[in-house]
Amino acid sequence: MRQELLSLPKGLAEEVSKNLVMVARLIDEEPEQAYAYSRIALRLASRVAAVREAAGFAAYATQKYSEALAEFRAAKRMTGSVELWPVMADCERGLGRPERALTMAGEPEVAKLDKAGQVEMRLVAAGARRDLGQLDAAIVTLQSPELASSSVQPWTARLRYAYADALLAAGREDEAREWFGKTLEADKDGATDASDRLAELDGVEFVDAMHEDEADEVDEDDDEADAAEVAAAERASDQAEYYDEDDDEYEPLDEGSEADVDVTDEVVADLDDDRADDKA
């Protein structure tokens, strides 16, 4: 990403980088705000693949699947990488086209994915099977060496959780309970709600200690703050313009320039984490 931003003029590179940092920071907790910042970055540097990818993930997080798919396709064209193939297939699911997602799961691009990408593609394909009401096929799709392995990898908890959930949907409750338990063993960061699912299966009910009126008050305050921040981002977006490389004032940064835009390191780290966590 740093190299791509170095192709931009100094001030523009810094402005784009700041907006990408905000996308990475907000995409999990405040996706609408992240989306607003991504639109600013997109207006400023639509020819940068990393910007198109970030805009795609922001749109994906807000369930704007058609827009996300267009951005992912643009990034793929620019880079030639197949890394985004699984999330592109999941966008097809979001658009109500599970058959297309299954077709993508069988195309040559899948063989070019790394192990994490192939597991992600398997999860998407299983989800497409469930969309079509093919529960048994979804269960079989998830059965793999990665699922059977006792080694814990970044994808292990999500794969086991998806398998447990599919088993439960198919009425295989005892097996589902076993696999939710195995999910807990791998889910050290609490990325899934496997513990809650196990509690539900065991008939345990949780009571929220916060009074309802207090919860409403907190939600209202949060909504007002969110609306204000999104509005500010959109105002900034309205003032931003596409930067044309054909403009006489276009001056790419030199490699040794002081404007290396250090904040891009944070963007790279955050977006890599998001990609590893999620994508579908």
mmCIF file of C-alpha atoms in Angstrom:
data_model
loop_
_atom_site.group_PDB
_atom_site.id
_atom_site.type_symbol
_atom_site.label_atom_id
_atom_site.label_comp_id
_atom_site.label_asym_id
_atom_site.label_seq_id
_atom_site.Cartn_x
_atom_site.Cartn_y
_atom_site.Cartn_z
ATOM 1 C CA MET A 1 0.000 0.000 0.000
ATOM 2 C CA ARG A 2 2.826 2.415 0.847
ATOM 3 C CA GLN A 3 4.257 2.014 -2.619
ATOM 4 C CA GLU A 4 0.894 2.781 -4.215
ATOM 5 C CA LEU A 5 0.453 5.926 -2.137
ATOM 6 C CA LEU A 6 3.966 7.080 -3.031
ATOM 7 C CA SER A 7 2.738 7.452 -6.604
ATOM 8 C CA LEU A 8 0.511 10.313 -5.436
ATOM 9 C CA PRO A 9 1.543 13.905 -4.753
ATOM 10 C CA LYS A 10 2.711 14.504 -1.204
ATOM 11 C CA GLY A 11 -0.356 16.297 0.175
ATOM 12 C CA LEU A 12 -2.794 14.001 -1.592
ATOM 13 C CA ALA A 13 -1.031 10.869 -0.349
ATOM 14 C CA GLU A 14 -1.269 12.098 3.218
ATOM 15 C CA GLU A 15 -4.965 12.963 2.912
ATOM 16 C CA VAL A 16 -5.828 9.607 1.345
ATOM 17 C CA SER A 17 -3.827 7.778 3.992
ATOM 18 C CA LYS A 18 -5.645 9.530 6.837
ATOM 19 C CA ASN A 19 -9.008 8.504 5.436
ATOM 20 C CA LEU A 20 -7.872 4.895 4.990
ATOM 21 C CA VAL A 21 -6.723 4.835 8.612
ATOM 22 C CA MET A 22 -10.223 5.886 9.678
ATOM 23 C CA VAL A 23 -11.765 3.169 7.506
ATOM 24 C CA ALA A 24 -9.587 0.530 9.171
ATOM 25 C CA ARG A 25 -10.344 1.840 12.671
ATOM 26 C CA LEU A 26 -14.108 2.075 12.257
ATOM 27 C CA ILE A 27 -15.065 -0.758 9.922
ATOM 28 C CA ASP A 28 -15.831 -3.299 12.660
ATOM 29 C CA GLU A 29 -17.669 -1.104 15.170
ATOM 30 C CA GLU A 30 -18.966 1.806 13.061
ATOM 31 C CA PRO A 31 -19.250 0.523 9.480
ATOM 32 C CA GLU A 32 -21.390 3.416 8.233
ATOM 33 C CA GLN A 33 -18.762 5.912 9.334
ATOM 34 C CA ALA A 34 -16.032 3.767 7.791
ATOM 35 C CA TYR A 35 -18.017 3.786 4.557
ATOM 36 C CA ALA A 36 -18.226 7.597 4.582
ATOM 37 C CA TYR A 37 -14.442 7.876 4.962
ATOM 38 C CA SER A 38 -13.901 5.307 2.210
ATOM 39 C CA ARG A 39 -15.928 7.445 -0.193
ATOM 40 C CA ILE A 40 -13.638 10.384 0.493
ATOM 41 C CA ALA A 41 -10.551 8.279 -0.216
ATOM 42 C CA LEU A 42 -12.202 6.949 -3.368
ATOM 43 C CA ARG A 43 -12.899 10.433 -4.669
ATOM 44 C CA LEU A 44 -9.316 11.450 -4.048
ATOM 45 C CA ALA A 45 -7.525 8.401 -5.455
ATOM 46 C CA SER A 46 -9.772 6.070 -7.421
ATOM 47 C CA ARG A 47 -6.798 4.789 -9.424
ATOM 48 C CA VAL A 48 -5.117 3.274 -6.367
ATOM 49 C CA ALA A 49 -5.929 -0.422 -5.925
ATOM 50 C CA ALA A 50 -5.666 -0.286 -2.120
ATOM 51 C CA VAL A 51 -8.277 2.486 -2.072
ATOM 52 C CA ARG A 52 -10.648 0.451 -4.240
ATOM 53 C CA GLU A 53 -10.158 -2.557 -1.960
ATOM 54 C CA ALA A 54 -10.795 -0.529 1.206
ATOM 55 C CA ALA A 55 -13.903 0.984 -0.382
ATOM 56 C CA GLY A 56 -15.047 -2.519 -1.242
ATOM 57 C CA PHE A 57 -14.708 -3.771 2.315
ATOM 58 C CA ALA A 58 -16.471 -0.693 3.690
ATOM 59 C CA ALA A 59 -19.378 -1.234 1.284
ATOM 60 C CA TYR A 60 -19.397 -4.944 2.141
ATOM 61 C CA ALA A 61 -19.570 -4.158 5.864
ATOM 62 C CA THR A 62 -22.676 -2.039 5.248
ATOM 63 C CA GLN A 63 -24.268 -4.731 3.039
ATOM 64 C CA LYS A 64 -23.937 -2.674 -0.137
ATOM 65 C CA TYR A 65 -22.994 -5.834 -1.986
ATOM 66 C CA SER A 66 -23.344 -4.588 -5.560
ATOM 67 C CA GLU A 67 -21.081 -1.634 -4.828
ATOM 68 C CA ALA A 68 -18.621 -3.831 -2.921
ATOM 69 C CA LEU A 69 -18.417 -6.304 -5.786
ATOM 70 C CA ALA A 70 -17.685 -3.528 -8.279
ATOM 71 C CA GLU A 71 -14.845 -2.200 -6.101
ATOM 72 C CA PHE A 72 -13.366 -5.666 -5.547
ATOM 73 C CA ARG A 73 -13.454 -6.339 -9.283
ATOM 74 C CA ALA A 74 -11.679 -3.052 -9.940
ATOM 75 C CA ALA A 75 -8.976 -3.878 -7.374
ATOM 76 C CA LYS A 76 -8.532 -7.343 -8.901
ATOM 77 C CA ARG A 77 -8.104 -5.841 -12.368
ATOM 78 C CA MET A 78 -5.494 -3.406 -11.069
ATOM 79 C CA THR A 79 -3.418 -5.957 -9.169
ATOM 80 C CA GLY A 80 -4.070 -9.237 -10.965
ATOM 81 C CA SER A 81 -4.391 -10.910 -7.544
ATOM 82 C CA VAL A 82 -7.079 -13.510 -6.760
ATOM 83 C CA GLU A 83 -6.942 -12.754 -3.030
ATOM 84 C CA LEU A 84 -10.401 -11.154 -3.074
ATOM 85 C CA TRP A 85 -12.075 -14.076 -4.839
ATOM 86 C CA PRO A 86 -13.849 -15.502 -1.744
ATOM 87 C CA VAL A 87 -15.317 -12.183 -0.635
ATOM 88 C CA MET A 88 -16.388 -11.482 -4.217
ATOM 89 C CA ALA A 89 -18.243 -14.819 -4.167
ATOM 90 C CA ASP A 90 -19.842 -13.867 -0.853
ATOM 91 C CA CYS A 91 -21.059 -10.618 -2.430
ATOM 92 C CA GLU A 92 -22.852 -12.792 -4.993
ATOM 93 C CA ARG A 93 -24.565 -14.532 -2.068
ATOM 94 C CA GLY A 94 -25.513 -11.150 -0.631
ATOM 95 C CA LEU A 95 -27.065 -10.230 -3.962
ATOM 96 C CA GLY A 96 -29.230 -13.359 -3.844
ATOM 97 C CA ARG A 97 -27.137 -15.306 -6.364
ATOM 98 C CA PRO A 98 -25.847 -18.370 -4.449
ATOM 99 C CA GLU A 99 -25.581 -20.369 -7.678
ATOM 100 C CA ARG A 100 -23.024 -17.857 -8.944
ATOM 101 C CA ALA A 101 -21.067 -18.167 -5.689
ATOM 102 C CA LEU A 102 -20.957 -21.945 -6.146
ATOM 103 C CA THR A 103 -19.757 -21.527 -9.712
ATOM 104 C CA MET A 104 -16.950 -19.297 -8.483
ATOM 105 C CA ALA A 105 -16.024 -21.939 -5.891
ATOM 106 C CA GLY A 106 -15.225 -24.325 -8.740
ATOM 107 C CA GLU A 107 -13.238 -21.942 -10.927
ATOM 108 C CA PRO A 108 -9.417 -22.024 -11.423
ATOM 109 C CA GLU A 109 -8.852 -18.947 -9.269
ATOM 110 C CA VAL A 110 -9.522 -21.028 -6.129
ATOM 111 C CA ALA A 111 -6.439 -23.177 -6.756
ATOM 112 C CA LYS A 112 -4.321 -20.005 -6.697
ATOM 113 C CA LEU A 113 -5.506 -18.999 -3.223
ATOM 114 C CA ASP A 114 -3.390 -19.603 -0.146
ATOM 115 C CA LYS A 115 -4.663 -21.982 2.540
ATOM 116 C CA ALA A 116 -6.577 -19.250 4.382
ATOM 117 C CA GLY A 117 -8.230 -18.175 1.136
ATOM 118 C CA GLN A 118 -9.229 -21.726 0.278
ATOM 119 C CA VAL A 119 -10.805 -22.214 3.706
ATOM 120 C CA GLU A 120 -12.652 -18.927 3.247
ATOM 121 C CA MET A 121 -13.900 -20.109 -0.131
ATOM 122 C CA ARG A 122 -15.134 -23.330 1.482
ATOM 123 C CA LEU A 123 -17.068 -21.300 4.061
ATOM 124 C CA VAL A 124 -18.665 -19.211 1.328
ATOM 125 C CA ALA A 125 -19.590 -22.299 -0.690
ATOM 126 C CA ALA A 126 -21.174 -23.928 2.367
ATOM 127 C CA GLY A 127 -23.132 -20.746 2.985
ATOM 128 C CA ALA A 128 -24.356 -20.807 -0.619
ATOM 129 C CA ARG A 129 -25.512 -24.397 -0.152
ATOM 130 C CA ARG A 130 -27.482 -23.337 2.902
ATOM 131 C CA ASP A 131 -28.985 -20.427 0.956
ATOM 132 C CA LEU A 132 -30.326 -23.025 -1.466
ATOM 133 C CA GLY A 133 -31.697 -25.164 1.367
ATOM 134 C CA GLN A 134 -29.073 -27.875 0.794
ATOM 135 C CA LEU A 135 -28.133 -28.490 4.427
ATOM 136 C CA ASP A 136 -26.566 -31.920 3.940
ATOM 137 C CA ALA A 137 -24.454 -30.594 1.075
ATOM 138 C CA ALA A 138 -23.354 -27.664 3.245
ATOM 139 C CA ILE A 139 -22.217 -30.061 5.972
ATOM 140 C CA VAL A 140 -20.252 -32.161 3.466
ATOM 141 C CA THR A 141 -18.672 -29.015 1.976
ATOM 142 C CA LEU A 142 -17.265 -28.072 5.389
ATOM 143 C CA GLN A 143 -15.837 -31.534 6.068
ATOM 144 C CA SER A 144 -12.166 -31.162 5.208
ATOM 145 C CA PRO A 145 -8.647 -31.847 6.509
ATOM 146 C CA GLU A 146 -8.672 -28.351 8.012
ATOM 147 C CA LEU A 147 -11.814 -29.152 10.000
ATOM 148 C CA ALA A 148 -10.451 -32.476 11.210
ATOM 149 C CA SER A 149 -7.044 -31.088 12.168
ATOM 150 C CA SER A 150 -6.253 -30.595 15.864
ATOM 151 C CA SER A 151 -3.937 -27.720 14.918
ATOM 152 C CA VAL A 152 -5.411 -24.314 15.682
ATOM 153 C CA GLN A 153 -5.065 -21.814 12.834
ATOM 154 C CA PRO A 154 -6.569 -18.326 12.389
ATOM 155 C CA TRP A 155 -9.514 -19.835 10.538
ATOM 156 C CA THR A 156 -10.125 -22.829 12.831
ATOM 157 C CA ALA A 157 -12.752 -21.282 15.125
ATOM 158 C CA ARG A 158 -14.829 -19.928 12.251
ATOM 159 C CA LEU A 159 -14.684 -23.221 10.354
ATOM 160 C CA ARG A 160 -15.718 -25.262 13.392
ATOM 161 C CA TYR A 161 -18.479 -22.772 14.224
ATOM 162 C CA ALA A 162 -19.905 -22.926 10.699
ATOM 163 C CA TYR A 163 -19.885 -26.715 10.883
ATOM 164 C CA ALA A 164 -21.616 -26.741 14.270
ATOM 165 C CA ASP A 165 -24.229 -24.269 13.056
ATOM 166 C CA ALA A 166 -24.937 -26.354 9.944
ATOM 167 C CA LEU A 167 -25.293 -29.498 12.060
ATOM 168 C CA LEU A 168 -27.757 -27.735 14.339
ATOM 169 C CA ALA A 169 -29.775 -26.467 11.379
ATOM 170 C CA ALA A 170 -29.964 -30.052 10.148
ATOM 171 C CA GLY A 171 -31.343 -31.193 13.523
ATOM 172 C CA ARG A 172 -28.166 -32.975 14.623
ATOM 173 C CA GLU A 173 -28.118 -31.357 18.052
ATOM 174 C CA ASP A 174 -25.702 -33.678 19.861
ATOM 175 C CA GLU A 175 -23.074 -33.302 17.140
ATOM 176 C CA ALA A 176 -23.649 -29.557 17.051
ATOM 177 C CA ARG A 177 -23.057 -29.305 20.809
ATOM 178 C CA GLU A 178 -19.775 -31.225 20.380
ATOM 179 C CA TRP A 179 -18.553 -28.897 17.647
ATOM 180 C CA PHE A 180 -19.577 -25.716 19.426
ATOM 181 C CA GLY A 181 -17.424 -27.043 22.262
ATOM 182 C CA LYS A 182 -14.527 -27.599 19.863
ATOM 183 C CA THR A 183 -15.050 -24.076 18.574
ATOM 184 C CA LEU A 184 -14.593 -22.716 22.093
ATOM 185 C CA GLU A 185 -11.290 -24.558 22.383
ATOM 186 C CA ALA A 186 -9.976 -22.738 19.313
ATOM 187 C CA ASP A 187 -11.660 -19.364 19.882
ATOM 188 C CA LYS A 188 -9.221 -17.750 22.293
ATOM 189 C CA ASP A 189 -10.221 -14.207 21.271
ATOM 190 C CA GLY A 190 -13.978 -14.683 21.556
ATOM 191 C CA ALA A 191 -14.545 -14.040 17.855
ATOM 192 C CA THR A 192 -17.631 -16.281 17.821
ATOM 193 C CA ASP A 193 -20.627 -16.635 20.140
ATOM 194 C CA ALA A 194 -20.055 -20.370 20.572
ATOM 195 C CA SER A 195 -20.389 -20.089 24.357
ATOM 196 C CA ASP A 196 -23.823 -18.488 24.007
ATOM 197 C CA ARG A 197 -24.907 -21.143 21.520
ATOM 198 C CA LEU A 198 -23.855 -23.880 23.924
ATOM 199 C CA ALA A 199 -25.750 -22.179 26.733
ATOM 200 C CA GLU A 200 -28.877 -22.009 24.572
ATOM 201 C CA LEU A 201 -28.596 -25.714 23.801
ATOM 202 C CA ASP A 202 -28.336 -26.397 27.532
ATOM 203 C CA GLY A 203 -31.362 -24.212 28.320
ATOM 204 C CA VAL A 204 -29.431 -21.449 30.088
ATOM 205 C CA GLU A 205 -30.989 -17.955 29.864
ATOM 206 C CA PHE A 206 -29.051 -14.722 30.282
ATOM 207 C CA VAL A 207 -30.595 -11.625 31.892
ATOM 208 C CA ASP A 208 -29.376 -8.172 30.912
ATOM 209 C CA ALA A 209 -28.493 -6.263 34.092
ATOM 210 C CA MET A 210 -28.885 -2.845 32.466
ATOM 211 C CA HIS A 211 -32.336 -1.305 32.885
ATOM 212 C CA GLU A 212 -34.166 -0.796 29.634
ATOM 213 C CA ASP A 213 -34.473 2.972 30.053
ATOM 214 C CA GLU A 214 -30.739 3.304 30.676
ATOM 215 C CA ALA A 215 -29.992 1.254 27.571
ATOM 216 C CA ASP A 216 -32.294 3.464 25.479
ATOM 217 C CA GLU A 217 -30.557 6.598 26.758
ATOM 218 C CA VAL A 218 -27.123 5.231 25.867
ATOM 219 C CA ASP A 219 -28.338 4.220 22.393
ATOM 220 C CA GLU A 220 -29.763 7.685 21.746
ATOM 221 C CA ASP A 221 -26.498 9.364 22.738
ATOM 222 C CA ASP A 222 -24.524 6.996 20.520
ATOM 223 C CA ASP A 223 -26.877 7.567 17.587
ATOM 224 C CA GLU A 224 -26.489 11.353 17.869
ATOM 225 C CA ALA A 225 -22.697 11.102 18.006
ATOM 226 C CA ASP A 226 -22.630 8.703 15.059
ATOM 227 C CA ALA A 227 -24.881 10.925 12.972
ATOM 228 C CA ALA A 228 -22.694 13.956 13.644
ATOM 229 C CA GLU A 229 -19.502 12.158 12.651
ATOM 230 C CA VAL A 230 -20.998 10.670 9.503
ATOM 231 C CA ALA A 231 -22.352 14.088 8.508
ATOM 232 C CA ALA A 232 -18.900 15.624 8.975
ATOM 233 C CA ALA A 233 -17.318 12.937 6.837
ATOM 234 C CA GLU A 234 -19.927 13.404 4.117
ATOM 235 C CA ARG A 235 -19.372 17.162 4.087
ATOM 236 C CA ALA A 236 -15.687 16.545 3.608
ATOM 237 C CA SER A 237 -16.515 14.073 0.861
ATOM 238 C CA ASP A 238 -18.593 16.686 -0.961
ATOM 239 C CA GLN A 239 -15.571 18.989 -0.990
ATOM 240 C CA ALA A 240 -13.151 16.335 -2.242
ATOM 241 C CA GLU A 241 -12.409 15.882 -5.951
ATOM 242 C CA TYR A 242 -10.853 13.192 -8.067
ATOM 243 C CA TYR A 243 -7.150 13.894 -8.652
ATOM 244 C CA ASP A 244 -6.229 13.653 -12.309
ATOM 245 C CA GLU A 245 -2.774 12.295 -13.138
ATOM 246 C CA ASP A 246 -2.921 14.246 -16.391
ATOM 247 C CA ASP A 247 -3.052 17.512 -14.452
ATOM 248 C CA ASP A 248 0.063 19.664 -14.938
ATOM 249 C CA GLU A 249 0.468 19.890 -11.159
ATOM 250 C CA TYR A 250 0.646 16.107 -10.692
ATOM 251 C CA GLU A 251 3.953 15.322 -8.952
ATOM 252 C CA PRO A 252 4.482 11.759 -7.651
ATOM 253 C CA LEU A 253 6.474 11.458 -4.443
ATOM 254 C CA ASP A 254 10.104 10.467 -4.610
ATOM 255 C CA GLU A 255 11.151 7.290 -2.791
ATOM 256 C CA GLY A 256 13.364 9.271 -0.436
ATOM 257 C CA SER A 257 10.840 11.978 0.261
ATOM 258 C CA GLU A 258 10.147 12.947 3.863
ATOM 259 C CA ALA A 259 6.445 12.432 3.146
ATOM 260 C CA ASP A 260 6.552 8.650 3.475
ATOM 261 C CA VAL A 261 3.161 8.905 5.144
ATOM 262 C CA ASP A 262 3.948 6.819 8.212
ATOM 263 C CA VAL A 263 0.288 6.346 9.013
ATOM 264 C CA THR A 264 0.024 3.895 6.096
ATOM 265 C CA ASP A 265 1.708 1.289 8.284
ATOM 266 C CA GLU A 266 -1.358 1.388 10.517
ATOM 267 C CA VAL A 267 -3.653 1.073 7.497
ATOM 268 C CA VAL A 268 -1.774 -1.976 6.234
ATOM 269 C CA ALA A 269 -1.865 -3.690 9.630
ATOM 270 C CA ASP A 270 -5.532 -2.932 10.303
ATOM 271 C CA LEU A 271 -6.768 -3.922 6.845
ATOM 272 C CA ASP A 272 -4.718 -7.119 6.920
ATOM 273 C CA ASP A 273 -6.316 -7.992 10.285
ATOM 274 C CA ASP A 274 -9.785 -7.276 8.894
ATOM 275 C CA ARG A 275 -9.096 -9.429 5.857
ATOM 276 C CA ALA A 276 -7.916 -12.304 8.065
ATOM 277 C CA ASP A 277 -10.978 -12.009 10.333
ATOM 278 C CA ASP A 278 -13.718 -11.638 7.983
ATOM 279 C CA LYS A 279 -14.211 -11.199 4.689
ATOM 280 C CA ALA A 280 -17.888 -12.799 4.022
#
